[in-house]
Amino acid sequence: MAVGRSAALKVDWAQIGTSLGLKGQTAAALAAFKKRNDDARRKVQLLSDAPQTVNFESYRSQLKNQAVIDEIENHFKSFKPATYDVSRQIKAIEAFEAQAVKNAEETKGLVDKELGDLEKTLKNIEEARPFEDLTVDEVVAARPDIDERTSQLVSKGRWSVPGYKEKFGDLSIL
């Protein structure tokens, strides 16, 4: 029990969340677990600090009715604390742990996938040719919707791009 207690004291809860990059439901579940851990540790500390012996002789010297003190002492000595089956709580903790591991693995998978996508995007950006070197055919091949929109505007007799004059000004004066 002492080994488990000393190991629990060494857990750096803030570092767990930041080093694993936990977010959302997983981070909230970890925070709730830490709170329950702290509450349980505080209760155990309070109970272990409480006095565990009763001085019946002190009560005998103060009270006249010795029979009451004898009866209370007999009850105190014959008292046996109730034992509880904690297997249900252990199963709940194990289920919580399994869910936390599952959420962490899902988060890891999503992060790995996003990192892969970002690496591909970065590679595309690094390998892309400068915009000045692209031809119209290459742009149309990459984005066919540009050609469709241009054809649509030309078929309606519109030769200017909407918003162009507002953004770049009217160059017809030159």
mmCIF file of C-alpha atoms in Angstrom:
data_model
loop_
_atom_site.group_PDB
_atom_site.id
_atom_site.type_symbol
_atom_site.label_atom_id
_atom_site.label_comp_id
_atom_site.label_asym_id
_atom_site.label_seq_id
_atom_site.Cartn_x
_atom_site.Cartn_y
_atom_site.Cartn_z
ATOM 1 C CA MET A 1 0.000 0.000 0.000
ATOM 2 C CA ALA A 2 2.869 2.387 0.799
ATOM 3 C CA VAL A 3 4.415 1.809 -2.629
ATOM 4 C CA GLY A 4 1.105 2.633 -4.329
ATOM 5 C CA ARG A 5 0.689 5.712 -2.151
ATOM 6 C CA SER A 6 4.189 7.014 -2.919
ATOM 7 C CA ALA A 7 3.713 6.369 -6.650
ATOM 8 C CA ALA A 8 0.385 8.208 -6.598
ATOM 9 C CA LEU A 9 2.042 11.206 -4.963
ATOM 10 C CA LYS A 10 4.649 11.395 -7.738
ATOM 11 C CA VAL A 11 2.087 11.693 -10.548
ATOM 12 C CA ASP A 12 2.365 15.072 -12.273
ATOM 13 C CA TRP A 13 -1.212 15.585 -13.470
ATOM 14 C CA ALA A 14 -0.508 18.777 -15.399
ATOM 15 C CA GLN A 15 2.317 17.138 -17.342
ATOM 16 C CA ILE A 16 0.135 14.146 -18.291
ATOM 17 C CA GLY A 17 -2.396 16.359 -20.052
ATOM 18 C CA THR A 18 0.148 18.541 -21.819
ATOM 19 C CA SER A 19 2.646 15.833 -22.796
ATOM 20 C CA LEU A 20 -0.058 13.626 -24.292
ATOM 21 C CA GLY A 21 -1.870 16.571 -25.852
ATOM 22 C CA LEU A 22 -5.191 15.534 -24.339
ATOM 23 C CA LYS A 23 -8.211 17.590 -25.334
ATOM 24 C CA GLY A 24 -11.949 17.495 -25.033
ATOM 25 C CA GLN A 25 -13.609 14.554 -23.338
ATOM 26 C CA THR A 26 -10.341 12.805 -22.489
ATOM 27 C CA ALA A 27 -8.920 15.872 -20.730
ATOM 28 C CA ALA A 28 -12.193 16.402 -18.845
ATOM 29 C CA ALA A 29 -12.251 12.762 -17.753
ATOM 30 C CA LEU A 30 -8.641 13.020 -16.560
ATOM 31 C CA ALA A 31 -9.467 16.187 -14.582
ATOM 32 C CA ALA A 32 -12.480 14.482 -12.974
ATOM 33 C CA PHE A 33 -10.338 11.475 -12.076
ATOM 34 C CA LYS A 34 -7.689 13.757 -10.523
ATOM 35 C CA LYS A 35 -10.377 15.487 -8.444
ATOM 36 C CA ARG A 36 -11.711 12.148 -7.160
ATOM 37 C CA ASN A 37 -8.135 11.045 -6.414
ATOM 38 C CA ASP A 38 -7.432 14.233 -4.457
ATOM 39 C CA ASP A 39 -10.702 13.931 -2.514
ATOM 40 C CA ALA A 40 -9.994 10.305 -1.601
ATOM 41 C CA ARG A 41 -6.411 11.130 -0.569
ATOM 42 C CA ARG A 42 -7.670 14.011 1.601
ATOM 43 C CA LYS A 43 -10.252 11.759 3.329
ATOM 44 C CA VAL A 44 -7.668 9.045 3.992
ATOM 45 C CA GLN A 45 -5.308 11.641 5.465
ATOM 46 C CA LEU A 46 -8.017 13.021 7.762
ATOM 47 C CA LEU A 47 -9.005 9.569 8.968
ATOM 48 C CA SER A 48 -5.423 8.450 9.559
ATOM 49 C CA ASP A 49 -4.718 11.605 11.605
ATOM 50 C CA ALA A 50 -7.736 11.030 13.861
ATOM 51 C CA PRO A 51 -7.052 9.434 17.274
ATOM 52 C CA GLN A 52 -7.724 5.711 17.230
ATOM 53 C CA THR A 53 -7.844 4.852 20.941
ATOM 54 C CA VAL A 54 -10.389 5.759 23.592
ATOM 55 C CA ASN A 55 -9.300 6.413 27.177
ATOM 56 C CA PHE A 56 -12.166 4.859 29.144
ATOM 57 C CA GLU A 57 -10.391 5.486 32.457
ATOM 58 C CA SER A 58 -10.680 9.224 31.890
ATOM 59 C CA TYR A 59 -14.447 8.851 31.444
ATOM 60 C CA ARG A 60 -14.702 6.659 34.565
ATOM 61 C CA SER A 61 -13.053 9.338 36.653
ATOM 62 C CA GLN A 62 -15.454 12.007 35.342
ATOM 63 C CA LEU A 63 -18.789 10.159 35.390
ATOM 64 C CA LYS A 64 -20.618 8.569 38.310
ATOM 65 C CA ASN A 65 -22.504 5.916 36.308
ATOM 66 C CA GLN A 66 -19.785 3.291 35.742
ATOM 67 C CA ALA A 67 -22.243 0.801 34.167
ATOM 68 C CA VAL A 68 -22.757 3.020 31.149
ATOM 69 C CA ILE A 69 -19.006 3.309 30.616
ATOM 70 C CA ASP A 70 -18.568 -0.484 31.001
ATOM 71 C CA GLU A 71 -21.324 -1.113 28.474
ATOM 72 C CA ILE A 72 -19.832 1.350 25.977
ATOM 73 C CA GLU A 73 -16.379 -0.179 26.480
ATOM 74 C CA ASN A 74 -17.739 -3.687 25.813
ATOM 75 C CA HIS A 75 -19.453 -2.480 22.650
ATOM 76 C CA PHE A 76 -16.281 -0.715 21.572
ATOM 77 C CA LYS A 77 -14.142 -3.825 22.103
ATOM 78 C CA SER A 78 -16.622 -6.130 20.373
ATOM 79 C CA PHE A 79 -17.021 -3.808 17.391
ATOM 80 C CA LYS A 80 -15.824 -5.243 14.099
ATOM 81 C CA PRO A 81 -15.856 -2.964 11.073
ATOM 82 C CA ALA A 82 -17.902 -4.086 8.132
ATOM 83 C CA THR A 83 -16.002 -5.304 5.096
ATOM 84 C CA TYR A 84 -17.095 -4.264 1.658
ATOM 85 C CA ASP A 85 -16.686 -5.954 -1.657
ATOM 86 C CA VAL A 86 -14.857 -3.409 -3.762
ATOM 87 C CA SER A 87 -14.745 -5.527 -6.895
ATOM 88 C CA ARG A 88 -17.562 -3.474 -8.414
ATOM 89 C CA GLN A 89 -15.604 -0.251 -7.912
ATOM 90 C CA ILE A 90 -12.449 -1.881 -9.291
ATOM 91 C CA LYS A 91 -14.389 -2.999 -12.367
ATOM 92 C CA ALA A 92 -15.685 0.561 -12.804
ATOM 93 C CA ILE A 93 -12.134 1.911 -12.545
ATOM 94 C CA GLU A 94 -10.901 -0.653 -15.057
ATOM 95 C CA ALA A 95 -13.754 0.247 -17.421
ATOM 96 C CA PHE A 96 -12.863 3.934 -17.022
ATOM 97 C CA GLU A 97 -9.225 3.127 -17.717
ATOM 98 C CA ALA A 98 -10.154 1.085 -20.791
ATOM 99 C CA GLN A 99 -12.322 3.956 -22.068
ATOM 100 C CA ALA A 100 -9.520 6.448 -21.416
ATOM 101 C CA VAL A 101 -7.033 4.259 -23.301
ATOM 102 C CA LYS A 102 -9.505 3.858 -26.162
ATOM 103 C CA ASN A 103 -10.061 7.647 -26.324
ATOM 104 C CA ALA A 104 -6.316 8.241 -26.196
ATOM 105 C CA GLU A 105 -5.747 5.784 -29.058
ATOM 106 C CA GLU A 106 -8.509 7.435 -31.112
ATOM 107 C CA THR A 107 -6.966 10.841 -30.431
ATOM 108 C CA LYS A 108 -3.533 9.514 -31.379
ATOM 109 C CA GLY A 109 -4.955 8.104 -34.617
ATOM 110 C CA LEU A 110 -6.618 11.402 -35.501
ATOM 111 C CA VAL A 111 -3.461 13.349 -34.699
ATOM 112 C CA ASP A 112 -1.314 10.956 -36.738
ATOM 113 C CA LYS A 113 -3.710 11.241 -39.683
ATOM 114 C CA GLU A 114 -3.723 15.033 -39.452
ATOM 115 C CA LEU A 115 0.082 15.092 -39.231
ATOM 116 C CA GLY A 116 0.266 12.920 -42.337
ATOM 117 C CA ASP A 117 -2.072 15.272 -44.189
ATOM 118 C CA LEU A 118 -0.060 18.286 -43.067
ATOM 119 C CA GLU A 119 3.198 16.649 -44.161
ATOM 120 C CA LYS A 120 1.683 15.937 -47.588
ATOM 121 C CA THR A 121 0.486 19.522 -47.846
ATOM 122 C CA LEU A 122 3.886 20.835 -46.806
ATOM 123 C CA LYS A 123 5.568 18.594 -49.365
ATOM 124 C CA ASN A 124 3.181 19.855 -52.067
ATOM 125 C CA ILE A 125 3.924 23.454 -51.113
ATOM 126 C CA GLU A 126 7.685 22.874 -51.159
ATOM 127 C CA GLU A 127 7.571 21.053 -54.508
ATOM 128 C CA ALA A 128 5.094 23.392 -56.185
ATOM 129 C CA ARG A 129 6.293 25.517 -59.051
ATOM 130 C CA PRO A 130 6.094 29.284 -58.712
ATOM 131 C CA PHE A 131 2.774 30.767 -59.817
ATOM 132 C CA GLU A 132 4.485 32.723 -62.573
ATOM 133 C CA ASP A 133 5.651 29.466 -64.228
ATOM 134 C CA LEU A 134 2.155 27.915 -64.445
ATOM 135 C CA THR A 135 0.226 27.831 -67.699
ATOM 136 C CA VAL A 136 -3.521 28.353 -68.058
ATOM 137 C CA ASP A 137 -3.907 24.700 -69.101
ATOM 138 C CA GLU A 138 -2.199 23.514 -65.905
ATOM 139 C CA VAL A 139 -4.423 25.732 -63.746
ATOM 140 C CA VAL A 140 -7.551 24.456 -65.537
ATOM 141 C CA ALA A 141 -6.367 20.862 -65.114
ATOM 142 C CA ALA A 142 -5.914 21.424 -61.383
ATOM 143 C CA ARG A 143 -9.186 23.357 -60.920
ATOM 144 C CA PRO A 144 -11.754 22.591 -63.671
ATOM 145 C CA ASP A 145 -14.342 24.752 -61.902
ATOM 146 C CA ILE A 146 -12.377 27.868 -62.917
ATOM 147 C CA ASP A 147 -12.820 26.991 -66.612
ATOM 148 C CA GLU A 148 -16.531 26.257 -66.105
ATOM 149 C CA ARG A 149 -17.098 29.578 -64.303
ATOM 150 C CA THR A 150 -15.190 31.477 -67.011
ATOM 151 C CA SER A 151 -17.243 29.809 -69.756
ATOM 152 C CA GLN A 152 -20.423 30.669 -67.885
ATOM 153 C CA LEU A 153 -19.461 34.354 -67.530
ATOM 154 C CA VAL A 154 -18.424 34.629 -71.207
ATOM 155 C CA SER A 155 -21.673 32.979 -72.390
ATOM 156 C CA LYS A 156 -23.639 35.645 -70.479
ATOM 157 C CA GLY A 157 -21.585 38.397 -72.082
ATOM 158 C CA ARG A 158 -19.698 39.315 -68.940
ATOM 159 C CA TRP A 159 -16.082 39.991 -69.702
ATOM 160 C CA SER A 160 -15.008 41.255 -66.306
ATOM 161 C CA VAL A 161 -14.550 39.379 -63.080
ATOM 162 C CA PRO A 162 -16.989 40.450 -60.334
ATOM 163 C CA GLY A 163 -15.187 42.382 -57.594
ATOM 164 C CA TYR A 164 -12.023 42.907 -59.637
ATOM 165 C CA LYS A 165 -12.428 46.678 -60.069
ATOM 166 C CA GLU A 166 -13.246 47.124 -56.383
ATOM 167 C CA LYS A 167 -10.136 45.223 -55.348
ATOM 168 C CA PHE A 168 -7.594 46.340 -57.965
ATOM 169 C CA GLY A 169 -9.120 49.536 -59.396
ATOM 170 C CA ASP A 170 -10.017 50.453 -62.943
ATOM 171 C CA LEU A 171 -6.993 50.304 -65.231
ATOM 172 C CA SER A 172 -8.881 51.422 -68.385
ATOM 173 C CA ILE A 173 -7.753 55.035 -67.839
ATOM 174 C CA LEU A 174 -4.139 54.069 -68.517
#
